CSV table of C-alpha atoms in Angstrom, one decimal:
chain,number,residue,atom,x,y,z
A,1,MET,CA,-180.6,-29.2,-59.4
A,2,ASP,CA,-177.9,-29.2,-62.0
A,3,ILE,CA,-175.4,-30.5,-59.5
A,4,ILE,CA,-177.3,-33.7,-59.0
A,5,THR,CA,-178.1,-34.2,-62.6
A,6,THR,CA,-174.5,-33.9,-63.5
A,7,ALA,CA,-173.5,-36.2,-60.7
A,8,VAL,CA,-175.9,-38.9,-61.8
A,9,GLN,CA,-174.7,-38.5,-65.4
A,10,VAL,CA,-171.1,-39.1,-64.1
A,11,ASP,CA,-172.1,-42.0,-61.9
A,12,PRO,CA,-175.5,-43.6,-62.5
A,13,THR,CA,-175.0,-45.9,-59.5
A,14,LEU,CA,-175.6,-43.0,-57.1
A,15,THR,CA,-179.3,-43.6,-57.2
A,16,ALA,CA,-178.9,-47.3,-56.1
A,17,ARG,CA,-179.9,-48.1,-52.5
A,18,ASP,CA,-176.4,-48.9,-51.4
A,19,ARG,CA,-175.0,-45.5,-52.5
A,20,CYS,CA,-176.5,-42.2,-51.7
A,21,GLN,CA,-180.0,-43.2,-50.7
A,22,ARG,CA,-179.9,-41.4,-47.4
A,23,GLN,CA,-178.9,-38.1,-49.1
A,24,PHE,CA,-181.5,-38.4,-51.9
A,25,ASP,CA,-184.2,-39.1,-49.2
A,26,LEU,CA,-183.0,-36.2,-47.2
A,27,LEU,CA,-183.0,-33.9,-50.2
A,28,SER,CA,-186.5,-35.0,-51.2
A,29,GLU,CA,-187.7,-34.3,-47.7
A,30,LEU,CA,-186.1,-30.8,-47.7
A,31,PHE,CA,-187.7,-30.0,-51.0
A,32,ARG,CA,-191.0,-31.2,-49.6
A,33,GLN,CA,-190.7,-28.8,-46.7
A,34,LEU,CA,-189.7,-25.8,-48.7
A,35,ARG,CA,-193.1,-24.8,-50.1
A,36,PRO,CA,-195.0,-24.8,-46.8
A,37,ILE,CA,-192.2,-23.1,-44.9
A,38,ALA,CA,-191.9,-20.5,-47.6
A,39,ARG,CA,-195.6,-19.7,-47.3
A,40,GLN,CA,-195.3,-19.5,-43.5
A,41,ALA,CA,-192.2,-17.2,-43.9
A,42,GLU,CA,-194.1,-15.0,-46.4
A,43,CYS,CA,-197.0,-14.6,-43.9
A,44,GLU,CA,-194.7,-13.8,-41.0
A,45,LEU,CA,-192.8,-11.2,-43.0
A,46,GLU,CA,-196.1,-9.7,-44.1
A,47,ARG,CA,-197.2,-9.6,-40.5
A,48,ARG,CA,-194.0,-7.9,-39.5
A,49,ARG,CA,-194.4,-5.3,-42.3
A,50,LEU,CA,-198.0,-4.6,-41.3
A,51,ALA,CA,-197.2,-4.4,-37.6
A,52,ASP,CA,-195.2,-1.2,-38.3
A,53,ILE,CA,-198.0,0.5,-40.2
A,54,PRO,CA,-200.8,2.2,-38.2
A,55,GLY,CA,-204.4,1.2,-39.1
A,56,THR,CA,-203.6,-2.3,-40.5
A,57,GLU,CA,-205.2,-4.2,-37.6
A,58,ARG,CA,-207.8,-5.7,-40.0
A,59,GLN,CA,-205.1,-7.0,-42.4
A,60,LEU,CA,-203.2,-8.4,-39.5
A,61,ALA,CA,-206.2,-10.2,-38.2
A,62,ARG,CA,-206.8,-11.7,-41.6
A,63,LEU,CA,-203.3,-13.2,-41.5
A,64,GLY,CA,-204.1,-15.1,-38.4
A,65,ARG,CA,-201.4,-16.8,-36.4
A,66,THR,CA,-198.0,-16.8,-38.0
A,67,ASN,CA,-194.8,-18.7,-37.3
A,68,PRO,CA,-192.3,-16.2,-36.1
A,69,ARG,CA,-189.4,-18.7,-36.7
A,70,ALA,CA,-190.5,-19.4,-40.3
A,71,PRO,CA,-188.1,-17.0,-42.0
A,72,ASP,CA,-185.1,-18.4,-40.1
A,73,GLU,CA,-186.3,-22.0,-40.8
A,74,LEU,CA,-186.6,-21.1,-44.5
A,75,GLU,CA,-183.1,-19.7,-44.5
A,76,ALA,CA,-181.7,-22.8,-42.8
A,77,LEU,CA,-183.6,-25.1,-45.2
A,78,SER,CA,-182.3,-23.1,-48.2
A,79,ARG,CA,-178.7,-23.4,-47.0
A,80,ARG,CA,-179.0,-27.2,-46.3
A,81,CYS,CA,-180.2,-28.2,-49.8
A,82,PRO,CA,-177.0,-27.2,-51.6
A,83,VAL,CA,-174.9,-28.9,-48.9
A,84,VAL,CA,-176.7,-32.2,-49.4
A,85,ALA,CA,-176.5,-31.8,-53.2
A,86,ARG,CA,-172.7,-31.3,-52.9
A,87,GLU,CA,-172.5,-34.4,-50.8
A,88,ILE,CA,-174.2,-36.3,-53.6
A,89,ARG,CA,-171.9,-34.7,-56.2
A,90,ASP,CA,-168.8,-35.6,-54.1
A,91,ALA,CA,-169.9,-39.2,-53.9
A,92,ALA,CA,-170.0,-39.6,-57.7
A,93,LEU,CA,-167.3,-41.9,-58.9
A,94,PRO,CA,-166.2,-41.2,-62.5
A,95,ASP,CA,-164.7,-44.7,-62.5
A,96,TRP,CA,-167.9,-46.4,-61.2
A,97,ASN,CA,-167.8,-49.1,-64.0
A,98,THR,CA,-164.2,-50.2,-63.5
A,99,PRO,CA,-163.6,-53.7,-62.1
A,100,ARG,CA,-162.2,-52.3,-58.9
A,101,ARG,CA,-165.3,-50.1,-58.2
A,102,ILE,CA,-167.7,-52.9,-59.2
A,103,ARG,CA,-165.9,-55.3,-56.7
A,104,GLU,CA,-166.1,-52.7,-54.0
A,105,ARG,CA,-169.8,-52.3,-54.6
A,106,SER,CA,-170.3,-56.0,-54.7
A,107,ALA,CA,-168.6,-56.3,-51.3
A,108,ARG,CA,-170.9,-53.6,-49.9
A,109,LEU,CA,-173.9,-55.5,-51.1
A,110,LEU,CA,-173.0,-58.7,-49.4
A,111,PRO,CA,-175.0,-59.7,-46.3
A,112,SER,CA,-173.3,-58.8,-42.9
A,113,PRO,CA,-171.8,-61.6,-40.8
A,114,GLU,CA,-174.8,-61.3,-38.4
A,115,HIS,CA,-177.2,-61.7,-41.3
A,116,LEU,CA,-175.3,-64.8,-42.5
A,117,GLU,CA,-175.5,-66.3,-39.0
A,118,GLU,CA,-179.3,-65.8,-39.0
A,119,ILE,CA,-179.4,-67.5,-42.4
A,120,ALA,CA,-177.3,-70.4,-41.1
A,121,GLU,CA,-179.6,-70.7,-38.0
A,122,GLN,CA,-182.7,-70.7,-40.2
A,123,LEU,CA,-181.2,-73.5,-42.4
A,124,ARG,CA,-180.3,-75.5,-39.3
A,125,CYS,CA,-183.8,-75.2,-38.0
A,126,ALA,CA,-185.2,-76.2,-41.4
A,127,VAL,CA,-183.3,-79.5,-41.5
A,128,ARG,CA,-183.3,-80.3,-37.7
A,129,ALA,CA,-186.3,-82.6,-37.9
A,130,SER,CA,-184.9,-84.5,-40.8
A,131,LEU,CA,-181.5,-84.9,-39.1
A,132,ALA,CA,-183.1,-86.2,-36.0
A,133,LEU,CA,-184.2,-89.4,-37.8
A,134,ALA,CA,-182.0,-92.5,-37.7
A,135,HIS,CA,-181.2,-92.3,-41.4
A,136,PRO,CA,-181.4,-88.6,-42.5
A,137,ASP,CA,-181.7,-87.8,-46.2
A,138,PRO,CA,-178.3,-86.9,-47.6
A,139,GLU,CA,-179.7,-83.5,-48.7
A,140,ALA,CA,-180.4,-82.7,-45.0
A,141,VAL,CA,-176.9,-83.6,-44.1
A,142,ARG,CA,-175.5,-81.5,-46.9
A,143,LEU,CA,-177.7,-78.5,-45.9
A,144,ALA,CA,-176.6,-78.8,-42.3
A,145,ALA,CA,-173.0,-78.8,-43.4
A,146,LEU,CA,-173.7,-75.8,-45.6
A,147,ALA,CA,-175.2,-74.0,-42.5
A,148,ASP,CA,-172.0,-74.7,-40.6
A,149,GLN,CA,-169.9,-73.3,-43.5
A,150,ILE,CA,-172.1,-70.2,-43.7
A,151,ALA,CA,-171.8,-69.6,-39.9
A,152,ARG,CA,-168.0,-69.9,-40.1
A,153,GLY,CA,-167.9,-67.5,-43.0
A,154,GLU,CA,-166.5,-70.0,-45.4
A,155,VAL,CA,-169.2,-69.5,-47.9
A,156,ARG,CA,-169.0,-66.1,-49.5
């Protein structure tokens, strides 16, 4: 789609995981579904056409079972694709490479406070045995202090 090509030319960071990944995945899935649902819609529309013509029972039988909802599903799918493409286009930032936008993206990429707490706990567990000794290695003490800093959000 030209909309997406233009958007990615304006802002190449759109394809990064922290940007429009959900919309790109959704659009990819919609495109994947288009061909099979279009075939089903074609068969259903042919069945409807043949149902109105006398003497076409054999042709109807050859079609087999069809999906009566396929034409509506195809229409809905066809309407959804441009909506998702416009969402991607609207997310494009012409100033994506300015210091402000780079800082914003950097902030989005940081681990969450919950993830930092998990990291701190893993670090505490890793040095616990060393700290339990009468004379722990200074590196174990430093790492335990670092874990505390991480948990308090002082290390960013």
